[in-house]
Amino acid sequence: MITPQGNLLPILQRISFIGLVVIVFISLTLFAMSFDTTLPKLKQQENESLAKLTLMHGKSVKILLVKNRLATIGTVLKQRTSYEALLAQISKLIPASTSVDAMDIGNGTIAFTISSSSLSDLSDLLDTMTDMANNKQTFTSLHVDDLNLSGQKYTVIIKAGLI
Amino acid sequence: MNKKLTLSEDTFRLGYYQYRAYVVPSLVIFVSIALFFLVIVPQVQNWFSIQRQIQDTRAKVATLQEDTARLSGVDEGGLDTDLQLTTAALPPDKDLLYILSAINQAGVDAGVAVSDYSLQGGASAAAATTEKDSLDVLISISGGSDSAQKFITEVKKRLPLANIAGVRVSSTTSTSVQVSFFSQPFAHLSFDADQPIETISPIEQGLLTELSSFNKGNDGLLDTSSIPVPSVSSPSQ
């Protein structure tokens, strides 16, 4: 026959009482907290704010459209080539005795045919352009494709890579 | 050796009377534990969830109120002008009349005769999307590299935005310039109530100022007031 320990019952009773009190207390607290109106009030504020914002729908759409287009415009402006500056630079490089017969700029390269009666002027021009290519200034590479003499004129075809 | 164990009714009764004082407290403890796990824990979890919702909603309300205040300070007339300017710079479609007028005006301002045009880009697949698209126009102008330089400078100062794709100087009297004109259909926009609406930033304002300096002689060519404003999905509630 099992005999209960004498001090086990009061301990069990206390534990059950305390447990019950704690459960009731927590339940009452949670019940009281369920009456918290913060969330419904905030939801109402949110709806009011959304209603106000809806009145400014047109403005927000226009802002988004302008920003969207400006993003592309910014990219286009950054990526634009400055061939007019290149043309101006080449005009400065070409000596007075030399003329540009043909020029083709595109896809990062320039090819031009120049002619002059002075071989030394052509040589100076090639030296200058070679220095520029070596210093990676305007040109990345330089090739002289053809050099010939026709009558009293020397003609040279130059191809260069652009920076 | 198997010994059969039997519990008689008397044994149960005897056990019950001996331990009946333990039944009620044990039952209370059991019920308390059950209540704790079945009711209290879910309720506490629910409370934390509500607190999170409150925090999120507070942030959303703050964002909405900031958006409202910010948008209230924005001049709608100025926005219309900005939208017209950006649309003039980047038309929603390839408006040939607008492009050709810009080319002619650039020729007039540069003092070169524009003799011929050749369109090198047609309607592309990108026209159906919201991506940037371009139309290449090969333009023959009178003069050599000096004329090309002036013409390119004028084209680049003008709206719609254009980029010079190539230059071919054939002689001192004839040059062809390949110009790419850009267009971009209106984007399908949607805005999220959780995300603040940013107004035009100083960098973007700088771009607009730059664009407004481009807009010479093209006023009225593109009637941007009739631009259909795309619908925006309703903010999430």
mmCIF file with all atom_site columns, C-alpha atoms in Angstrom, chain A residues 20 43 95 119:
data_model
loop_
_atom_site.group_PDB
_atom_site.id
_atom_site.type_symbol
_atom_site.label_atom_id
_atom_site.label_alt_id
_atom_site.label_comp_id
_atom_site.label_asym_id
_atom_site.label_entity_id
_atom_site.label_seq_id
_atom_site.pdbx_PDB_ins_code
_atom_site.Cartn_x
_atom_site.Cartn_y
_atom_site.Cartn_z
_atom_site.occupancy
_atom_site.B_iso_or_equiv
_atom_site.pdbx_formal_charge
_atom_site.auth_seq_id
_atom_site.auth_comp_id
_atom_site.auth_asym_id
_atom_site.auth_atom_id
_atom_site.pdbx_PDB_model_num
ATOM 1 C CA . LEU A 1 20  ? -4.880 29.273 -10.886 1.00 0.00 ? 20  LEU A CA 1
ATOM 2 C CA . LYS A 1 43  ? -6.258 52.328 -38.972 1.00 0.00 ? 43  LYS A CA 1
ATOM 3 C CA . PRO A 1 95  ? 48.084 72.914 -90.073 1.00 0.00 ? 95  PRO A CA 1
ATOM 4 C CA . LEU A 1 119 ? 55.543 66.624 -96.155 1.00 0.00 ? 119 LEU A CA 1
#
